[in-house]
Amino acid sequence: MAADRIRVLLETVTRLYHKQTLPHLENLLQKTSEADLFALFRLMGHEERSNILPLLARDTAVRIFQSLRLEDRIRIVEIAEVRDILPIIEDVSLDDQQTILSRIKGPNRNPLTAAIAINQHAQSGIDDSMMSMDEIGGQTSEIDKTEAEPSSSEKNQITKTSQRKTSAFNPEKAQILTETIIQLHEKKANRTLQRIFAKVHPADLASAFEMLPDEELTEIFLLITDNDRGAKVLTEMHIELQAKIVKEAGIDTILPVLEKLAPDNHADLISILDQELGQSLIDRMDKEIKDEVQNLLQYPPGSAGSLMTSQFFALPEDTLVSEAIAAVRTLPTYEMVFYLYVVDESGRLIGVSSLRQLLLAIPSQSLKDIMNTRVIKSYTNSSTKEVAEQAKHYRVLGMPVVDEMDVMVGMVTVDDLFPVLEEDMTESIYKMAGTDSNEIDAESSFPIVLARLPTLLAVFAGGLLSVGIISFFQKAILEMVTLIFFLPIVMALASNIGVQSATVVMRSISTGSLKSNQFWEVLMREMGVGTIMGLAGGIPLGLSAYLLFGSFDLAQVVSVAVLFNVVLATLIATATPIFMKNKGFDHTSLNGPILTTTIDMVCIVSYFLLAHYFMENFS
């Protein structure tokens, strides 16, 4: 009797499924007992299982799915819609997940694998427990190093946190996330995408969005339903992509997200939008936010004023500690409250206290009793590079910004300084290569040619000069033709060792690790390195010359030339950037091609002068 009932149920379910009368089918399934459903799904075909299983309640669907044979489960996952089967896969055990995902084939493999990995990543606590900058602000008081020393328990917590951070997304995982988003978007699996967006860290999501095709970026971004999360993702993206999303989505559509941005992020975005669109955005702001944004827009690009946020925590000097602590609780929306700044009646910055100091102070004390009067600050017209170097040198998490009257007008947070430091480092690398960072964004070859042409012309001129030098020594070459055979390797050894020394010295200058009083120490160290490298290259090369041509004179010239030129190249490469820095020049303008060409010319002159000297005195 039970078998007949299940057979009739199977025929009814199959008929409703093929007729696509899903409301009736769902109603029937809801009324069917779980025991009958177990029996029903054992008799179904793979196609019916993969499409009917998601119609059940999630818990019931998971239990039925796990009751099936492994081969049946694999087949269901292979042919089901990703958006339908993913919730079921997520609820099975990790072992079952890995077993199924390792054996499925077809187009569902990659998006399901990535989606499960993202889900595990979020559930492991990395997304929520990774310490953001406002969470670590209280752990480090750079104003007073002695008070900043963490306790043993804090050290253990920091160690655990650093271990968690090693599991954070890397570029490879970001690429997998991007591919998953694209595939799910193509399948119109918007609900699955929204669930992924809610779990992934905004910074990781921004990295994935930046790799999306331009034509899909805005449409996918607008699938983020949480405006707060959308604002966080938007601010993590490059400013050009932010402007693209705003322009394509339209102010009215994107406004709920933009309203969650901090004033400094508003100012950055408006500064890159076209005038009409930027003004339209300003017109829709609340008056208070509008005034703050317009105030920030008055500062020139590249200044501390343009980078700062007007949201900072400052209180009068006569405020009691208990009152200050109560005031902290009223600032839930402020960005990165690291320090409490103390101002006088005119708003001038006169002191600072870490939040840790504030919490440990006696409640009845006033702020002027606990504040540190040695305030590290910057001015509105200071360059962002200067502010970044200050923050890096003093290891502070926030830099107060004051006007010419020392009135505090804002603060620059450490997260805003990261791009400045990265841009400065990138620019230095490009300069050393003889070009500039505009190459990355160039849409045609012509701007790249213009950037590289000056270096190319300098190298070309140096090459012509080298030709003239060689022709001047043609008599010596004719007397010992074999000299010319070893010139390239002598030049290569000297140039490479010289560039290595220059790179080390210029990087040390840029990071501030090389002080002016260490010049002679560094020079002598590099000269020692050059001497050892010269001997290591000169002796084998001289021996090779003797074995190849049987000429002791040639072996002498080659060996001494390598030693002399390597030491000379090291001297030039080490001393030049230090000299340029001391004279106020940009030491990074000594780029690799020009340095190499200069060393090559010096090598040619010294090589043939040595050869001429040996032939005149020892032949």
PDB file of C-alpha atoms in Angstrom, residues 163-379:
ATOM      1  CA  GLN A 163      48.053  34.602  12.803  1.00  0.00           C
ATOM      2  CA  ARG A 164      44.482  35.188  11.684  1.00  0.00           C
ATOM      3  CA  LYS A 165      45.633  37.830   9.248  1.00  0.00           C
ATOM      4  CA  THR A 166      47.751  35.314   7.385  1.00  0.00           C
ATOM      5  CA  SER A 167      44.481  33.806   6.165  1.00  0.00           C
ATOM      6  CA  ALA A 168      43.338  37.072   4.592  1.00  0.00           C
ATOM      7  CA  PHE A 169      42.642  37.256   0.883  1.00  0.00           C
ATOM      8  CA  ASN A 170      45.543  37.346  -1.545  1.00  0.00           C
ATOM      9  CA  PRO A 171      45.425  38.320  -5.254  1.00  0.00           C
ATOM     10  CA  GLU A 172      44.814  34.709  -6.286  1.00  0.00           C
ATOM     11  CA  LYS A 173      41.748  34.456  -4.030  1.00  0.00           C
ATOM     12  CA  ALA A 174      40.566  37.841  -5.269  1.00  0.00           C
ATOM     13  CA  GLN A 175      40.783  36.496  -8.823  1.00  0.00           C
ATOM     14  CA  ILE A 176      38.727  33.438  -7.859  1.00  0.00           C
ATOM     15  CA  LEU A 177      36.159  35.712  -6.214  1.00  0.00           C
ATOM     16  CA  THR A 178      35.997  37.865  -9.361  1.00  0.00           C
ATOM     17  CA  GLU A 179      35.430  34.833 -11.600  1.00  0.00           C
ATOM     18  CA  THR A 180      32.728  33.570  -9.250  1.00  0.00           C
ATOM     19  CA  ILE A 181      30.947  36.916  -9.279  1.00  0.00           C
ATOM     20  CA  ILE A 182      31.041  37.023 -13.086  1.00  0.00           C
ATOM     21  CA  GLN A 183      29.680  33.491 -13.456  1.00  0.00           C
ATOM     22  CA  LEU A 184      26.913  34.013 -10.903  1.00  0.00           C
ATOM     23  CA  HIS A 185      25.995  37.317 -12.531  1.00  0.00           C
ATOM     24  CA  GLU A 186      25.737  35.624 -15.917  1.00  0.00           C
ATOM     25  CA  LYS A 187      23.383  33.067 -14.346  1.00  0.00           C
ATOM     26  CA  LYS A 188      21.320  35.920 -12.800  1.00  0.00           C
ATOM     27  CA  ALA A 189      21.956  34.419  -9.354  1.00  0.00           C
ATOM     28  CA  ASN A 190      21.480  37.773  -7.649  1.00  0.00           C
ATOM     29  CA  ARG A 191      20.418  36.412  -4.278  1.00  0.00           C
ATOM     30  CA  THR A 192      23.517  34.230  -4.098  1.00  0.00           C
ATOM     31  CA  LEU A 193      25.677  37.208  -5.041  1.00  0.00           C
ATOM     32  CA  GLN A 194      24.083  39.325  -2.341  1.00  0.00           C
ATOM     33  CA  ARG A 195      24.793  36.652   0.251  1.00  0.00           C
ATOM     34  CA  ILE A 196      28.430  36.555  -0.853  1.00  0.00           C
ATOM     35  CA  PHE A 197      28.660  40.356  -0.745  1.00  0.00           C
ATOM     36  CA  ALA A 198      27.349  40.313   2.826  1.00  0.00           C
ATOM     37  CA  LYS A 199      30.088  37.902   3.968  1.00  0.00           C
ATOM     38  CA  VAL A 200      33.228  39.103   2.201  1.00  0.00           C
ATOM     39  CA  HIS A 201      35.370  41.840   3.737  1.00  0.00           C
ATOM     40  CA  PRO A 202      34.795  45.183   1.925  1.00  0.00           C
ATOM     41  CA  ALA A 203      38.500  45.491   1.023  1.00  0.00           C
ATOM     42  CA  ASP A 204      38.507  42.022  -0.569  1.00  0.00           C
ATOM     43  CA  LEU A 205      35.262  42.779  -2.357  1.00  0.00           C
ATOM     44  CA  ALA A 206      36.704  46.048  -3.702  1.00  0.00           C
ATOM     45  CA  SER A 207      39.760  44.184  -5.016  1.00  0.00           C
ATOM     46  CA  ALA A 208      37.493  41.750  -6.843  1.00  0.00           C
ATOM     47  CA  PHE A 209      35.299  44.558  -8.225  1.00  0.00           C
ATOM     48  CA  GLU A 210      38.335  46.325  -9.659  1.00  0.00           C
ATOM     49  CA  MET A 211      38.986  43.269 -11.836  1.00  0.00           C
ATOM     50  CA  LEU A 212      35.438  43.095 -13.180  1.00  0.00           C
ATOM     51  CA  PRO A 213      34.743  44.035 -16.821  1.00  0.00           C
ATOM     52  CA  ASP A 214      33.951  47.747 -17.108  1.00  0.00           C
ATOM     53  CA  GLU A 215      30.519  47.122 -18.602  1.00  0.00           C
ATOM     54  CA  GLU A 216      29.424  44.948 -15.646  1.00  0.00           C
ATOM     55  CA  LEU A 217      30.993  46.832 -12.724  1.00  0.00           C
ATOM     56  CA  THR A 218      28.204  49.293 -11.944  1.00  0.00           C
ATOM     57  CA  GLU A 219      25.384  46.790 -12.387  1.00  0.00           C
ATOM     58  CA  ILE A 220      27.064  44.310 -10.026  1.00  0.00           C
ATOM     59  CA  PHE A 221      27.951  46.990  -7.479  1.00  0.00           C
ATOM     60  CA  LEU A 222      24.310  48.060  -7.251  1.00  0.00           C
ATOM     61  CA  LEU A 223      23.404  44.532  -6.109  1.00  0.00           C
ATOM     62  CA  ILE A 224      24.852  45.389  -2.676  1.00  0.00           C
ATOM     63  CA  THR A 225      21.705  46.002  -0.631  1.00  0.00           C
ATOM     64  CA  ASP A 226      23.353  47.284   2.555  1.00  0.00           C
ATOM     65  CA  ASN A 227      24.180  50.961   1.997  1.00  0.00           C
ATOM     66  CA  ASP A 228      26.767  51.027   4.796  1.00  0.00           C
ATOM     67  CA  ARG A 229      28.595  48.075   3.281  1.00  0.00           C
ATOM     68  CA  GLY A 230      28.271  49.606  -0.178  1.00  0.00           C
ATOM     69  CA  ALA A 231      29.914  52.797   1.081  1.00  0.00           C
ATOM     70  CA  LYS A 232      32.787  50.815   2.612  1.00  0.00           C
ATOM     71  CA  VAL A 233      33.347  48.897  -0.610  1.00  0.00           C
ATOM     72  CA  LEU A 234      33.181  52.090  -2.660  1.00  0.00           C
ATOM     73  CA  THR A 235      35.807  53.894  -0.557  1.00  0.00           C
ATOM     74  CA  GLU A 236      38.159  50.900  -0.857  1.00  0.00           C
ATOM     75  CA  MET A 237      38.113  51.182  -4.662  1.00  0.00           C
ATOM     76  CA  HIS A 238      40.283  53.436  -6.804  1.00  0.00           C
ATOM     77  CA  ILE A 239      38.849  56.928  -7.061  1.00  0.00           C
ATOM     78  CA  GLU A 240      38.491  56.646 -10.861  1.00  0.00           C
ATOM     79  CA  LEU A 241      36.250  53.586 -10.474  1.00  0.00           C
ATOM     80  CA  GLN A 242      34.221  55.365  -7.796  1.00  0.00           C
ATOM     81  CA  ALA A 243      33.574  58.180 -10.245  1.00  0.00           C
ATOM     82  CA  LYS A 244      32.656  55.689 -12.980  1.00  0.00           C
ATOM     83  CA  ILE A 245      30.068  53.982 -10.755  1.00  0.00           C
ATOM     84  CA  VAL A 246      28.528  57.310  -9.680  1.00  0.00           C
ATOM     85  CA  LYS A 247      28.358  58.550 -13.274  1.00  0.00           C
ATOM     86  CA  GLU A 248      26.817  55.360 -14.686  1.00  0.00           C
ATOM     87  CA  ALA A 249      24.402  54.725 -11.802  1.00  0.00           C
ATOM     88  CA  GLY A 250      23.216  58.309 -11.551  1.00  0.00           C
ATOM     89  CA  ILE A 251      23.105  60.493  -8.454  1.00  0.00           C
ATOM     90  CA  ASP A 252      19.551  59.526  -7.475  1.00  0.00           C
ATOM     91  CA  THR A 253      20.312  55.784  -7.575  1.00  0.00           C
ATOM     92  CA  ILE A 254      23.663  55.925  -5.795  1.00  0.00           C
ATOM     93  CA  LEU A 255      22.750  58.676  -3.301  1.00  0.00           C
ATOM     94  CA  PRO A 256      21.762  56.309  -0.411  1.00  0.00           C
ATOM     95  CA  VAL A 257      25.275  54.840  -0.579  1.00  0.00           C
ATOM     96  CA  LEU A 258      27.013  58.207  -0.963  1.00  0.00           C
ATOM     97  CA  GLU A 259      25.211  59.545   2.099  1.00  0.00           C
ATOM     98  CA  LYS A 260      27.170  57.032   4.190  1.00  0.00           C
ATOM     99  CA  LEU A 261      30.554  58.387   3.060  1.00  0.00           C
ATOM    100  CA  ALA A 262      32.746  60.505   5.333  1.00  0.00           C
ATOM    101  CA  PRO A 263      33.185  64.169   4.320  1.00  0.00           C
ATOM    102  CA  ASP A 264      36.783  63.635   3.146  1.00  0.00           C
ATOM    103  CA  ASN A 265      35.661  60.754   0.908  1.00  0.00           C
ATOM    104  CA  HIS A 266      32.935  63.013  -0.490  1.00  0.00           C
ATOM    105  CA  ALA A 267      35.509  65.700  -1.232  1.00  0.00           C
ATOM    106  CA  ASP A 268      37.859  63.232  -2.960  1.00  0.00           C
ATOM    107  CA  LEU A 269      35.025  61.936  -5.123  1.00  0.00           C
ATOM    108  CA  ILE A 270      33.659  65.375  -6.048  1.00  0.00           C
ATOM    109  CA  SER A 271      37.129  66.596  -6.992  1.00  0.00           C
ATOM    110  CA  ILE A 272      37.340  63.984  -9.765  1.00  0.00           C
ATOM    111  CA  LEU A 273      33.733  64.183 -11.021  1.00  0.00           C
ATOM    112  CA  ASP A 274      32.876  66.612 -13.804  1.00  0.00           C
ATOM    113  CA  GLN A 275      31.667  69.971 -12.533  1.00  0.00           C
ATOM    114  CA  GLU A 276      27.978  69.460 -13.268  1.00  0.00           C
ATOM    115  CA  LEU A 277      27.794  66.027 -11.653  1.00  0.00           C
ATOM    116  CA  GLY A 278      29.855  67.145  -8.661  1.00  0.00           C
ATOM    117  CA  GLN A 279      27.619  70.173  -8.095  1.00  0.00           C
ATOM    118  CA  SER A 280      24.535  67.959  -8.375  1.00  0.00           C
ATOM    119  CA  LEU A 281      25.927  65.762  -5.612  1.00  0.00           C
ATOM    120  CA  ILE A 282      26.716  68.778  -3.410  1.00  0.00           C
ATOM    121  CA  ASP A 283      23.195  70.159  -3.876  1.00  0.00           C
ATOM    122  CA  ARG A 284      21.693  66.926  -2.504  1.00  0.00           C
ATOM    123  CA  MET A 285      23.773  66.920   0.698  1.00  0.00           C
ATOM    124  CA  ASP A 286      22.615  67.967   4.119  1.00  0.00           C
ATOM    125  CA  LYS A 287      23.740  71.490   4.955  1.00  0.00           C
ATOM    126  CA  GLU A 288      26.174  70.351   7.655  1.00  0.00           C
ATOM    127  CA  ILE A 289      27.882  67.812   5.394  1.00  0.00           C
ATOM    128  CA  LYS A 290      27.843  70.264   2.494  1.00  0.00           C
ATOM    129  CA  ASP A 291      29.686  72.897   4.542  1.00  0.00           C
ATOM    130  CA  GLU A 292      32.337  70.373   5.619  1.00  0.00           C
ATOM    131  CA  VAL A 293      32.856  69.101   2.062  1.00  0.00           C
ATOM    132  CA  GLN A 294      33.099  72.606   0.576  1.00  0.00           C
ATOM    133  CA  ASN A 295      35.607  73.512   3.274  1.00  0.00           C
ATOM    134  CA  LEU A 296      37.763  70.525   2.324  1.00  0.00           C
ATOM    135  CA  LEU A 297      37.515  71.321  -1.387  1.00  0.00           C
ATOM    136  CA  GLN A 298      39.165  74.706  -0.876  1.00  0.00           C
ATOM    137  CA  TYR A 299      42.546  73.102  -0.156  1.00  0.00           C
ATOM    138  CA  PRO A 300      44.830  72.368  -3.126  1.00  0.00           C
ATOM    139  CA  PRO A 301      45.330  68.738  -4.202  1.00  0.00           C
ATOM    140  CA  GLY A 302      48.356  67.116  -2.613  1.00  0.00           C
ATOM    141  CA  SER A 303      48.077  69.120   0.611  1.00  0.00           C
ATOM    142  CA  ALA A 304      47.266  67.861   4.104  1.00  0.00           C
ATOM    143  CA  GLY A 305      44.078  69.939   3.989  1.00  0.00           C
ATOM    144  CA  SER A 306      42.821  68.014   0.965  1.00  0.00           C
ATOM    145  CA  LEU A 307      43.537  64.684   2.648  1.00  0.00           C
ATOM    146  CA  MET A 308      42.180  65.350   6.136  1.00  0.00           C
ATOM    147  CA  THR A 309      38.798  64.568   7.607  1.00  0.00           C
ATOM    148  CA  SER A 310      36.946  67.230   9.536  1.00  0.00           C
ATOM    149  CA  GLN A 311      35.614  64.626  11.980  1.00  0.00           C
ATOM    150  CA  PHE A 312      38.012  64.549  14.919  1.00  0.00           C
ATOM    151  CA  PHE A 313      37.739  64.223  18.691  1.00  0.00           C
ATOM    152  CA  ALA A 314      38.801  67.420  20.493  1.00  0.00           C
ATOM    153  CA  LEU A 315      37.690  68.842  23.835  1.00  0.00           C
ATOM    154  CA  PRO A 316      38.541  71.940  25.920  1.00  0.00           C
ATOM    155  CA  GLU A 317      41.421  71.655  28.389  1.00  0.00           C
ATOM    156  CA  ASP A 318      39.206  72.141  31.455  1.00  0.00           C
ATOM    157  CA  THR A 319      36.998  69.130  30.570  1.00  0.00           C
ATOM    158  CA  LEU A 320      36.976  66.436  33.247  1.00  0.00           C
ATOM    159  CA  VAL A 321      38.147  62.919  32.393  1.00  0.00           C
ATOM    160  CA  SER A 322      34.710  61.503  33.264  1.00  0.00           C
ATOM    161  CA  GLU A 323      33.092  64.001  30.888  1.00  0.00           C
ATOM    162  CA  ALA A 324      35.571  63.125  28.145  1.00  0.00           C
ATOM    163  CA  ILE A 325      34.857  59.404  28.477  1.00  0.00           C
ATOM    164  CA  ALA A 326      31.136  60.118  28.235  1.00  0.00           C
ATOM    165  CA  ALA A 327      31.805  62.219  25.126  1.00  0.00           C
ATOM    166  CA  VAL A 328      33.604  59.298  23.442  1.00  0.00           C
ATOM    167  CA  ARG A 329      30.405  57.283  23.634  1.00  0.00           C
ATOM    168  CA  THR A 330      28.561  59.914  21.624  1.00  0.00           C
ATOM    169  CA  LEU A 331      30.832  59.457  18.576  1.00  0.00           C
ATOM    170  CA  PRO A 332      29.827  56.097  17.092  1.00  0.00           C
ATOM    171  CA  THR A 333      30.006  57.372  13.525  1.00  0.00           C
ATOM    172  CA  TYR A 334      33.327  59.182  13.763  1.00  0.00           C
ATOM    173  CA  GLU A 335      36.133  57.739  11.674  1.00  0.00           C
ATOM    174  CA  MET A 336      38.980  56.178  13.626  1.00  0.00           C
ATOM    175  CA  VAL A 337      39.009  57.824  17.025  1.00  0.00           C
ATOM    176  CA  PHE A 338      42.626  57.142  18.061  1.00  0.00           C
ATOM    177  CA  TYR A 339      43.463  60.096  20.240  1.00  0.00           C
ATOM    178  CA  LEU A 340      41.753  62.801  22.250  1.00  0.00           C
ATOM    179  CA  TYR A 341      43.025  66.217  21.178  1.00  0.00           C
ATOM    180  CA  VAL A 342      42.917  69.077  23.673  1.00  0.00           C
ATOM    181  CA  VAL A 343      42.250  72.657  22.540  1.00  0.00           C
ATOM    182  CA  ASP A 344      42.100  76.016  24.304  1.00  0.00           C
ATOM    183  CA  GLU A 345      39.236  78.498  24.226  1.00  0.00           C
ATOM    184  CA  SER A 346      40.332  79.686  20.745  1.00  0.00           C
ATOM    185  CA  GLY A 347      40.421  76.171  19.314  1.00  0.00           C
ATOM    186  CA  ARG A 348      44.237  76.052  19.198  1.00  0.00           C
ATOM    187  CA  LEU A 349      45.726  72.594  19.598  1.00  0.00           C
ATOM    188  CA  ILE A 350      47.643  72.471  22.881  1.00  0.00           C
ATOM    189  CA  GLY A 351      47.770  68.801  23.866  1.00  0.00           C
ATOM    190  CA  VAL A 352      46.877  65.207  23.124  1.00  0.00           C
ATOM    191  CA  SER A 353      46.013  62.074  25.080  1.00  0.00           C
ATOM    192  CA  SER A 354      45.643  58.486  23.986  1.00  0.00           C
ATOM    193  CA  LEU A 355      42.336  56.814  24.765  1.00  0.00           C
ATOM    194  CA  ARG A 356      44.237  54.371  26.977  1.00  0.00           C
ATOM    195  CA  GLN A 357      45.595  57.229  29.058  1.00  0.00           C
ATOM    196  CA  LEU A 358      42.103  58.668  29.272  1.00  0.00           C
ATOM    197  CA  LEU A 359      40.583  55.440  30.596  1.00  0.00           C
ATOM    198  CA  LEU A 360      43.339  54.960  33.195  1.00  0.00           C
ATOM    199  CA  ALA A 361      43.155  58.535  34.513  1.00  0.00           C
ATOM    200  CA  ILE A 362      41.282  59.571  37.646  1.00  0.00           C
ATOM    201  CA  PRO A 363      37.743  60.659  36.618  1.00  0.00           C
ATOM    202  CA  SER A 364      37.966  63.925  38.572  1.00  0.00           C
ATOM    203  CA  GLN A 365      41.135  65.074  36.794  1.00  0.00           C
ATOM    204  CA  SER A 366      40.934  67.606  33.981  1.00  0.00           C
ATOM    205  CA  LEU A 367      42.380  67.010  30.525  1.00  0.00           C
ATOM    206  CA  LYS A 368      45.135  69.583  31.041  1.00  0.00           C
ATOM    207  CA  ASP A 369      46.432  67.393  33.906  1.00  0.00           C
ATOM    208  CA  ILE A 370      46.848  64.260  31.782  1.00  0.00           C
ATOM    209  CA  MET A 371      47.534  65.626  28.282  1.00  0.00           C
ATOM    210  CA  ASN A 372      50.904  65.472  26.545  1.00  0.00           C
ATOM    211  CA  THR A 373      51.890  68.942  25.368  1.00  0.00           C
ATOM    212  CA  ARG A 374      54.410  67.654  22.811  1.00  0.00           C
ATOM    213  CA  VAL A 375      51.976  67.353  19.948  1.00  0.00           C
ATOM    214  CA  ILE A 376      53.050  66.001  16.580  1.00  0.00           C
ATOM    215  CA  LYS A 377      51.042  67.969  14.022  1.00  0.00           C
ATOM    216  CA  SER A 378      50.965  69.096  10.420  1.00  0.00           C
ATOM    217  CA  TYR A 379      49.641  72.196   8.687  1.00  0.00           C
TER     218      TYR A 379
END
